[in-house]
Coordinates of C-alpha atoms in Angstrom, one line a residue:
X1 CA -80.3 40.8 34.6
X2 CA -79.3 42.4 31.4
X3 CA -75.6 42.6 32.1
X4 CA -74.7 45.2 29.4
X5 CA -77.0 47.6 31.2
X6 CA -74.7 47.7 34.3
X7 CA -72.2 50.1 32.9
X8 CA -75.0 52.2 31.2
X9 CA -76.8 52.6 34.5
X10 CA -73.6 53.5 36.3
X11 CA -72.8 56.1 33.6
X12 CA -76.3 57.7 34.0
X13 CA -75.8 57.9 37.7
X14 CA -72.5 59.6 37.3
X15 CA -73.7 62.1 34.8
X16 CA -76.6 63.1 37.1
X17 CA -74.2 63.8 40.0
X18 CA -73.4 67.5 40.8
X19 CA -69.9 68.5 40.1
X20 CA -67.6 69.6 43.0
X21 CA -64.0 70.0 43.7
X22 CA -62.2 68.5 46.7
X23 CA -58.7 69.5 47.7
X24 CA -57.4 69.9 44.2
X25 CA -58.6 66.6 43.0
X26 CA -60.8 66.9 39.9
X27 CA -64.3 65.4 40.1
X28 CA -64.6 64.3 36.5
X29 CA -61.8 63.0 34.2
X30 CA -63.6 61.8 31.0
X31 CA -61.4 60.5 28.1
X32 CA -61.8 59.2 24.6
X33 CA -59.3 56.8 23.0
X34 CA -58.8 55.5 19.4
X35 CA -56.3 53.2 18.0
X36 CA -55.2 49.9 16.5
X37 CA -56.8 46.6 17.7
X38 CA -55.2 43.3 17.0
X39 CA -57.5 40.3 17.7
X40 CA -55.4 37.3 18.2
X41 CA -56.2 33.8 17.0
X42 CA -59.5 32.7 18.7
X43 CA -59.7 28.9 19.0
X44 CA -63.0 27.2 19.6
X45 CA -63.3 23.4 20.0
X46 CA -66.4 21.2 20.4
X47 CA -65.8 17.5 21.0
X48 CA -67.0 14.3 22.8
X49 CA -70.7 14.4 21.8
X50 CA -73.0 12.2 23.8
X51 CA -74.9 9.9 23.5
X52 CA -73.5 9.6 19.9
X53 CA -72.0 11.7 17.1
X54 CA -74.9 13.4 15.3
X55 CA -74.8 12.7 11.6
X56 CA -71.2 11.5 12.0
X57 CA -69.9 14.7 13.5
X58 CA -67.5 13.9 16.3
X59 CA -65.5 17.2 16.7
X60 CA -65.0 20.7 15.2
X61 CA -62.1 23.0 15.9
X62 CA -62.3 26.5 14.5
X63 CA -59.3 28.8 14.4
X64 CA -60.4 32.4 13.8
X65 CA -57.4 34.1 12.3
X66 CA -55.8 37.2 13.9
X67 CA -57.6 40.3 12.5
X68 CA -56.1 43.8 12.6
X69 CA -58.7 46.5 13.0
X70 CA -59.6 49.7 15.0
X71 CA -61.2 50.6 18.3
X72 CA -62.9 53.5 20.0
X73 CA -63.1 53.7 23.8
X74 CA -64.8 56.0 26.4
X75 CA -63.8 56.1 30.0
X76 CA -65.4 58.3 32.8
X77 CA -63.4 58.2 36.1
X78 CA -64.9 60.2 38.9
X79 CA -62.7 61.1 41.9
X80 CA -65.0 60.8 44.9
X81 CA -62.4 62.0 47.3
X82 CA -58.6 61.8 47.7
X83 CA -58.7 58.0 48.0
X84 CA -61.7 56.6 46.2
X85 CA -62.4 56.6 42.4
X86 CA -65.5 55.3 40.6
X87 CA -65.2 54.6 36.9
X88 CA -67.4 53.4 34.0
X89 CA -66.5 53.0 30.4
X90 CA -66.6 50.8 27.3
X91 CA -64.8 50.0 24.1
X92 CA -65.9 49.1 20.6
X93 CA -63.7 47.5 18.0
X94 CA -64.2 46.1 14.5
X95 CA -62.3 44.4 11.7
X96 CA -63.1 43.8 8.1
X97 CA -60.0 41.7 7.4
X98 CA -60.2 39.2 4.5
X99 CA -58.1 36.6 6.3
X100 CA -59.4 33.1 6.1
X101 CA -60.3 31.1 9.2
X102 CA -59.8 27.3 9.4
X103 CA -62.1 24.6 10.7
X104 CA -60.8 21.1 11.3
X105 CA -63.5 18.5 11.5
X106 CA -63.4 15.0 13.1
X107 CA -59.7 15.4 14.1
X108 CA -58.5 16.1 10.6
X109 CA -60.8 13.9 8.5
X110 CA -62.3 17.1 7.0
X111 CA -61.2 20.7 6.7
X112 CA -62.8 23.9 5.6
X113 CA -61.3 27.4 5.1
X114 CA -63.8 30.1 5.7
X115 CA -63.9 33.7 4.4
X116 CA -64.2 36.0 7.4
X117 CA -67.0 38.5 6.7
X118 CA -66.8 40.5 9.9
X119 CA -65.4 40.4 13.4
X120 CA -65.8 42.6 16.4
X121 CA -65.2 42.7 20.2
X122 CA -67.0 45.1 22.5
X123 CA -66.8 45.5 26.3
X124 CA -68.1 47.6 29.1
X125 CA -67.1 47.9 32.8
X126 CA -67.7 49.6 36.1
X127 CA -65.1 49.7 38.8
X128 CA -64.2 51.2 42.2
X129 CA -60.6 51.8 43.3
X130 CA -59.0 52.8 46.5
X131 CA -55.5 54.5 46.8
X132 CA -53.9 52.6 49.7
X133 CA -50.4 54.0 49.3
X134 CA -49.2 57.4 48.0
X135 CA -46.1 59.5 48.0
X136 CA -44.8 62.1 45.5
X137 CA -43.3 59.5 43.2
X138 CA -45.9 56.7 43.1
X139 CA -49.5 55.8 44.0
X140 CA -50.8 52.3 44.4
X141 CA -54.5 51.5 44.2
X142 CA -56.6 48.3 44.6
X143 CA -59.5 47.9 42.2
X144 CA -62.7 45.8 42.1
X145 CA -65.5 45.9 39.6
X146 CA -67.5 44.1 36.9
X147 CA -66.8 43.6 33.2
X148 CA -68.9 42.5 30.2
X149 CA -67.4 41.3 26.9
X150 CA -68.9 40.1 23.6
X151 CA -67.1 38.8 20.6
X152 CA -68.7 38.1 17.2
X153 CA -67.5 36.6 13.9
X154 CA -69.4 35.7 10.7
X155 CA -68.1 33.4 7.9
X156 CA -69.1 32.5 4.4
X157 CA -67.9 30.9 1.2
X158 CA -66.0 27.9 2.6
X159 CA -63.5 26.0 0.6
X160 CA -63.4 22.3 1.2
X161 CA -60.1 20.6 1.8
X162 CA -61.4 17.1 1.8
X163 CA -63.5 14.7 3.8
X164 CA -66.9 16.5 4.1
X165 CA -69.8 17.8 2.1
X166 CA -69.5 21.5 1.4
X167 CA -71.1 24.3 -0.6
X168 CA -70.0 27.9 -1.4
X169 CA -73.4 28.9 0.1
X170 CA -72.6 27.4 3.6
X171 CA -72.3 30.0 6.4
X172 CA -71.2 30.0 10.0
X173 CA -71.5 32.4 13.0
X174 CA -69.6 32.5 16.3
X175 CA -70.2 34.6 19.4
X176 CA -68.8 34.5 22.9
X177 CA -70.1 36.6 25.8
X178 CA -68.3 36.9 29.1
X179 CA -69.3 38.4 32.4
X180 CA -66.6 38.9 35.0
X181 CA -66.2 40.1 38.5
X182 CA -62.7 41.7 38.4
X183 CA -60.0 42.6 40.9
X184 CA -56.8 44.4 40.1
X185 CA -54.0 46.8 41.1
X186 CA -52.9 50.1 39.6
X187 CA -49.5 51.8 40.0
X188 CA -49.2 55.5 38.9
X189 CA -45.6 56.9 38.7
X190 CA -44.8 60.6 38.5
X191 CA -42.9 60.1 35.2
X192 CA -40.5 62.6 33.6
X193 CA -41.9 66.0 32.7
X194 CA -40.6 69.2 31.1
X195 CA -43.1 72.0 30.7
X196 CA -46.1 70.8 28.8
X197 CA -44.4 67.5 27.8
X198 CA -44.4 64.3 29.8
X199 CA -46.3 63.3 32.9
X200 CA -47.6 60.3 34.8
X201 CA -47.1 56.7 33.8
X202 CA -49.7 54.2 34.8
X203 CA -49.4 50.4 34.9
X204 CA -52.4 48.1 35.6
X205 CA -53.0 44.4 36.2
X206 CA -56.4 42.9 36.5
X207 CA -58.2 39.6 36.1
X208 CA -60.7 37.1 37.4
X209 CA -60.9 33.3 38.0
X210 CA -64.7 33.4 38.1
X211 CA -65.7 34.4 34.5
X212 CA -69.2 33.3 33.3
X213 CA -69.2 32.6 29.6
X214 CA -71.7 31.8 26.9
X215 CA -70.5 30.5 23.5
X216 CA -72.7 30.0 20.4
X217 CA -71.5 28.5 17.2
X218 CA -73.9 27.8 14.2
X219 CA -72.9 26.4 10.8
X220 CA -74.4 24.6 7.8
X221 CA -73.1 21.7 5.6
X222 CA -74.4 21.2 2.1
X223 CA -75.1 17.9 0.5
X224 CA -78.0 15.4 0.3
X225 CA -78.8 15.8 4.0
X226 CA -78.1 19.5 4.2
X227 CA -77.0 19.4 7.8
X228 CA -77.3 22.3 10.2
X229 CA -75.6 22.5 13.6
X230 CA -76.4 24.9 16.4
X231 CA -74.1 24.8 19.5
X232 CA -74.9 26.6 22.7
X233 CA -72.5 26.2 25.6
X234 CA -72.2 27.8 29.1
X235 CA -69.4 27.7 31.6
X236 CA -68.3 29.4 34.8
X237 CA -65.0 29.7 36.7
X238 CA -63.3 30.6 33.4
X239 CA -60.2 32.8 33.4
X240 CA -59.5 36.4 32.4
X241 CA -56.4 38.6 32.6
X242 CA -55.6 42.1 31.4
X243 CA -52.3 44.0 31.4
X244 CA -52.3 47.7 30.6
X245 CA -50.0 50.7 30.4
X246 CA -50.4 54.4 29.8
X247 CA -47.8 57.2 29.4
X248 CA -48.7 60.9 29.3
X249 CA -46.9 62.8 26.5
X250 CA -48.6 66.2 26.5
X251 CA -50.4 68.4 29.0
X252 CA -52.5 71.5 28.1
X253 CA -55.1 73.9 29.5
X254 CA -58.7 73.2 28.6
X255 CA -60.6 76.5 29.2
X256 CA -60.4 78.4 32.4
X257 CA -61.1 75.7 34.8
X258 CA -60.0 72.5 33.2
X259 CA -56.8 70.6 32.2
X260 CA -56.2 68.2 29.3
X261 CA -53.7 65.5 28.5
X262 CA -52.8 63.3 25.6
X263 CA -51.3 59.9 26.3
X264 CA -50.2 56.7 24.7
X265 CA -52.2 53.7 25.8
X266 CA -51.7 49.9 25.3
X267 CA -53.2 46.7 26.7
X268 CA -53.4 42.9 26.3
X269 CA -56.5 40.9 27.2
X270 CA -57.0 37.1 27.3
X271 CA -59.9 34.8 28.1
X272 CA -59.7 31.0 28.6
X273 CA -63.0 29.2 28.8
X274 CA -64.1 25.5 28.9
X275 CA -67.3 23.7 29.8
X276 CA -70.1 21.8 28.2
X277 CA -73.1 22.6 26.1
X278 CA -75.9 21.3 23.9
X279 CA -76.3 21.2 20.2
X280 CA -79.3 20.8 17.9
X281 CA -78.6 19.1 14.5
X282 CA -81.2 19.2 11.7
X283 CA -81.1 17.5 8.3
X284 CA -83.0 18.4 5.1
X285 CA -86.1 16.4 6.1
X286 CA -86.3 18.1 9.5
X287 CA -85.0 15.3 11.7
X288 CA -83.5 16.9 14.9
X289 CA -80.8 15.3 17.1
X290 CA -80.0 16.8 20.5
X291 CA -76.4 16.1 21.8
X292 CA -74.2 17.2 24.7
X293 CA -70.7 18.4 23.9
X294 CA -67.5 19.5 25.7
X295 CA -66.0 22.7 24.6
X296 CA -63.1 25.1 25.1
X297 CA -62.3 28.5 23.7
X298 CA -59.3 30.8 23.8
X299 CA -59.5 34.5 22.8
X300 CA -57.0 37.3 23.1
X301 CA -56.7 41.0 22.0
X302 CA -53.9 43.6 22.0
X303 CA -54.4 47.3 21.4
X304 CA -52.4 50.4 21.1
X305 CA -53.6 54.0 20.6
X306 CA -54.0 57.6 21.8
X307 CA -56.1 58.7 24.7
X308 CA -57.3 62.4 25.1
X309 CA -58.6 63.3 28.6
X310 CA -60.0 66.3 30.5
X311 CA -59.9 67.1 34.2
X312 CA -62.4 69.5 35.8

């Protein structure tokens, strides 16, 4: 199954649904958010090659430096009735930071500092929530759904810090794709309000201990042998957690039948993955060595921005 299509298919289904109102609950509540994205240090380690280290390479540890950037998000919650809510959405972020990323080779024998050309992190989700407790001050909902994430980074112009062959023409690419069944809980509080100012405050916690991950890391080494390495690793039962908060600051009328709101939104996301994978190592004369490696990766992201939403 092409996992990124899950949210797209759900979005198409929602758009094709006829609009209706139920007991004061709006059917559609689409929103657009923009803001600041801070991708934390992503650490990727490959180690313990078997049956033997290819061309003397025993381990690599790459630390992709934290990169500030921007993000754009779209969410389409649909209130099915006074208890159930279906939602789809996605977010796109990118960074063009010039921060260098560090690669430690063979436990410190060699070291390269890479120029980060580009870095981005995209996700899409579909979820269903049920409000199991409500009163005038607070509403609690349980949520279950699916989430897809993909992170990419490209590097060039490495500077050698000793111990290995190196060329300014060497390049490296990293990607990590995660697919997660997700469960969580949302709490919505009435919040302070005065006229058009203020409104609900929402706190959310979600996660999964059953993340499926695919990690790819390719890089080249100059020199007489002109080594090239291609790592491809898969794992399951990885971990994911997300903490989010949203506070409404402004309410307004949107036409004759709708309402609008502007809110401040922030979240923190973290993935922890580990498993095993294969690599293909090729030298200048075309000799290929296949190896099995252990790997682990850590990736995190924090965002803060503004969200504009409509209710109709």
